[in-house]
Every structure is written in C-alpha cells, then in structure tokens.
Amino acid sequence: MPVTSEPTPTFSLAPYKELDNSALADRIDAIRKDWGKRLVILGHHYQQDEVIAHSDLRGDSLRLSQLAADSHECRAIVFCGVHFMAETADILANRSAKVIERQGERVSVILPDMAAGCSMADMAQIDQVEAAWEELSEWLDTEKIIPVTYINSTAALKAFCGRHNGIVCTSSNAEKVLRWSLERGERVFFFPDQHLGRNTAISMGIDVARMPVWDPSADEGGGNTSDALRESRVLLWKGHCSVHQMFTAAHVTQFREKFPGIKILVHPECPQDVFETADASGSTAKIIDIVQQSPAGTQWAIGTELHLVNRLREEHPEQDIHFLSPVVCMCATMYRIDLAHLCWSLENLDAKTPVGRIEVDPEIAEWSLVALDRMLELS
Ligand code: 13P
Ligand code: SF4
C-alpha cells in the first residue's frame, strides 16, 4: 500500500480558500522564485488554466513520467494531476540510483489535494487482480500471460505487472507495449481500461472476438466461458474512464450532420464505436500536436476532457473547435487541484511540514519500477 505521511501542517487550508486567484498567484510565484530549480511543478493537460499557468512543465502521462525520471536538481515535485501520477513520479524520481546520486536525499512528491484520485485506477484493486490471476490459472498457464497495466493504475497493480514479467503503458505507447507483450506471451491481460486495450488491439488487427472482458464481480471466469478465455489474445479488465465513456457514436453523427467535413479527434479512452468512427485519435499530447499542425479554418469536434478542449479553442482561434458532447465531460478529480490547494501545499512544503506527500512503499516501488522501466526503455 502507498505510504503517505502527513505531519501537522503549519498552515490550514481554510484561509487559502478565502483568497482571490491573484493573491494566491503572487504567493505561489514567491515560493517558486525562492526555491528555483529545487522545485518542479508538473501539470497534466487536463488541469485548469490557472494551475497550468504555474506549471514549470506540462505534458501527457508519458512525458510527465519521463520528466520525473530525469529530475536532477529538483528536491520537490508538486504534481498537479491525480494520485497515480504522483505515485509514479515518486517511484521514478526516488529510484535507488538517484537517491545515492543525491547522497541519500529523497525528492518530496506532493499531491496538492489527496482527494484527487482516478476512478478508473480505483476499478482495478490489487486483491481483485490477484484473485482473477489465481482463478485464471485453473484454465490457462499464467506464465504465458503478460499483464499490462495502463499507467492510470495503482502502484500495487504496476508492481504486480513487474513481478509477473509485465509492463506499464500510456495512451502514447500502448501499441508498442502490446506488440512487445505479445512477442513474449500467448496473451495479454490488460488493466484497467477496457477501451484503451480494445481500441489499441483493434488498431493492430486483432479480432475483437478474441478480447473477452473480465468482470471482477462475476461469479466465475470473470463472466467468460473457458473456451473464450482459451481463445483470447487480449483479455480486458472491466474498467473505464467515466469522463471518456460519456462520448457516444451519436455525438459523432450529430456533428457530422450539422457540420459536413468536420473532423472528429478523440482520446483512445473513448468507447470502440467512437474511436472507430473518429478521423484521428491519440493521447492528450498527440491531440494537441494534431491541432497545432492543422491549417487555419480546420473544423474539429474533440472528445477528451473539457479543460483541454477549451484551452485548445482559446489557443487556436484560427480553427473552429467544438467539444464532442452536449454535456459537460470533465474530470472532477483533476479539477480538485486549484490555486488554493497549490498555494497551501507550497507554503507548507516551504515551512517543512509538507502536506499531501506521496511516498510509495519501498517493495511496491521496486517492482513497479521494473514494469515502468520496461516501458521507458521502449519509449
Ligand atoms: P494522457 O495524457 O496520457 O493522454 O492521459 C489521459 C488521462 O486520462 C490522464 O488521466
Ligand atoms: Fe482518471 Fe479519466 Fe480523470 Fe484521467 S480523465 S484521471 S482516466 S477519471
């Protein structure tokens, strides 16, 4: 289990919530100036604009994990994202070789609001995964199954993959990772996002009939027959992103009817029918890149988290950018990070009473690192 240590904070959160954003921004800037390169604020693309404005580095999950892995001068990472991202940063920034290089000093990794979790990561609890693996061994040789976990998962699940010859992937490298895995095993068990697993495997030409879904709440076989399990090439865990699951094929049709020629651009966490009918897809970084490379006048309907789509719309007034849903699809947990939490966590860090510190259990960190390093070597 992750270890989180919470000393009594010097400053309580309540007064920060009374301050306006410009006062908070000044205080955040003062701490950043004071700490210089010893402090790195990382911001995921789904963060709100005010938070992104204070991020030293922003990126998708792959880029942010690489940045955490490469940290040299920094002694504190404040991660404006969600819990699994901060866990990953802790594992990578505090690998033993790095700690030795820093003469035993650890990088403090801070999540400004500990309630910023990920509902998808929570859908694959380690005890459920271990029970499924045990049950699978009654039908299949688990030595020949490669477990692959999307980076949006707990450190305990990453460690499980490390222990069982498996690997981590992100939405940027899922295809490369699946290829690597299928070269080493008869089949893959893909956690926790069934959509990313299915969409990636479809893009590789794998028959969807060979991708049964393992439902951890089913009575037996994850709800599958033994034949379906034996025929499987990619076994998908029954998990999803509650934000991306809200985009539907009907939204795609409505946009195409209303704006003939519009291009549909989606994240691969979207359901299969949305992914298959889209013109292009990719991680948050790829979505940004595709828009940046497009000529003025291009019309888009984009299926990913609302804050990113709104930012793209503001940054690219020369294009016509729409949100691919009539309803708000935003990540409520990403949104928990605001300037009040950021300022509060920075000032407590500065006062040597860090709040929201993420420190992964050493054994879990070691095995997670095995699975993360396999991915980073491929990327
Ligand atoms: P990427 O930034 O890697 O595309 O991930 C999207 C996401 O859902 C993060 O939680
Ligand atoms: Fe998790 Fe989806 Fe939010 Fe990403 S957008 S953090 S996958 S709930």
Short mmCIF file of N, CA, C and O in Angstrom, two decimals, residues 62-63 65-66 167-170 172-174 176-177 180 371-379:
data_model
loop_
_atom_site.label_atom_id
_atom_site.label_comp_id
_atom_site.label_asym_id
_atom_site.label_seq_id
_atom_site.Cartn_x
_atom_site.Cartn_y
_atom_site.Cartn_z
N LEU A 62 2.90 10.15 -20.31
CA LEU A 62 4.23 9.64 -20.66
C LEU A 62 5.29 10.71 -20.42
O LEU A 62 6.30 10.48 -19.77
N ARG A 63 5.03 11.89 -20.95
CA ARG A 63 6.02 12.97 -20.83
C ARG A 63 6.27 13.30 -19.35
O ARG A 63 7.40 13.48 -18.94
N SER A 65 5.95 11.39 -16.79
CA SER A 65 6.73 10.36 -16.09
C SER A 65 8.19 10.42 -16.53
O SER A 65 9.10 10.22 -15.72
N GLN A 66 8.43 10.76 -17.79
CA GLN A 66 9.83 10.91 -18.23
C GLN A 66 10.49 12.09 -17.53
O GLN A 66 11.65 12.00 -17.11
N ILE A 167 4.34 -5.18 -17.83
CA ILE A 167 4.80 -3.86 -18.25
C ILE A 167 3.68 -2.83 -18.04
O ILE A 167 2.51 -3.20 -17.92
N VAL A 168 4.08 -1.57 -18.06
CA VAL A 168 3.13 -0.45 -17.98
C VAL A 168 3.01 0.14 -19.38
O VAL A 168 3.94 0.04 -20.19
N CYS A 169 1.87 0.77 -19.69
CA CYS A 169 1.78 1.54 -20.93
C CYS A 169 1.08 2.87 -20.65
O CYS A 169 0.47 3.04 -19.60
N THR A 170 1.21 3.78 -21.58
CA THR A 170 0.41 5.01 -21.53
C THR A 170 -0.40 5.04 -22.83
O THR A 170 -0.21 4.18 -23.71
N SER A 172 0.11 6.97 -25.15
CA SER A 172 1.04 7.28 -26.25
C SER A 172 1.76 6.05 -26.79
O SER A 172 2.22 6.06 -27.92
N ASN A 173 1.95 5.06 -25.94
CA ASN A 173 2.80 3.93 -26.39
C ASN A 173 2.09 2.58 -26.29
O ASN A 173 2.74 1.54 -26.35
N ALA A 174 0.76 2.59 -26.13
CA ALA A 174 0.03 1.35 -25.88
C ALA A 174 0.27 0.30 -26.98
O ALA A 174 0.45 -0.89 -26.69
N LYS A 176 2.90 -0.03 -29.04
CA LYS A 176 4.27 -0.55 -28.93
C LYS A 176 4.37 -1.55 -27.77
O LYS A 176 4.98 -2.62 -27.88
N VAL A 177 3.72 -1.21 -26.67
CA VAL A 177 3.77 -2.08 -25.49
C VAL A 177 3.01 -3.39 -25.74
O VAL A 177 3.49 -4.47 -25.37
N TRP A 180 5.21 -5.62 -27.88
CA TRP A 180 6.29 -6.16 -27.02
C TRP A 180 5.74 -7.34 -26.21
O TRP A 180 6.37 -8.38 -26.10
N ALA A 371 8.36 -2.68 -14.01
CA ALA A 371 7.37 -2.57 -15.09
C ALA A 371 7.47 -1.21 -15.79
O ALA A 371 7.31 -1.12 -17.02
N LEU A 372 7.74 -0.16 -15.03
CA LEU A 372 7.86 1.18 -15.64
C LEU A 372 9.11 1.28 -16.50
O LEU A 372 9.09 1.85 -17.60
N ASP A 373 10.21 0.71 -16.02
CA ASP A 373 11.45 0.77 -16.81
C ASP A 373 11.32 0.01 -18.13
O ASP A 373 11.87 0.43 -19.14
N ARG A 374 10.59 -1.11 -18.09
CA ARG A 374 10.38 -1.85 -19.36
C ARG A 374 9.70 -0.92 -20.35
O ARG A 374 10.03 -0.89 -21.53
N MET A 375 8.73 -0.15 -19.86
CA MET A 375 8.03 0.79 -20.76
C MET A 375 8.97 1.91 -21.21
O MET A 375 9.02 2.23 -22.41
N LEU A 376 9.70 2.50 -20.28
CA LEU A 376 10.54 3.66 -20.63
C LEU A 376 11.63 3.27 -21.63
O LEU A 376 12.01 4.05 -22.48
N GLU A 377 12.10 2.02 -21.51
CA GLU A 377 13.10 1.55 -22.49
C GLU A 377 12.51 1.48 -23.90
O GLU A 377 13.21 1.63 -24.89
N LEU A 378 11.21 1.21 -23.99
CA LEU A 378 10.56 1.10 -25.31
C LEU A 378 10.22 2.48 -25.90
O LEU A 378 10.03 2.62 -27.09
N SER A 379 10.08 3.49 -25.00
CA SER A 379 9.54 4.79 -25.46
C SER A 379 10.60 5.68 -26.08
O SER A 379 11.75 5.55 -25.83
#
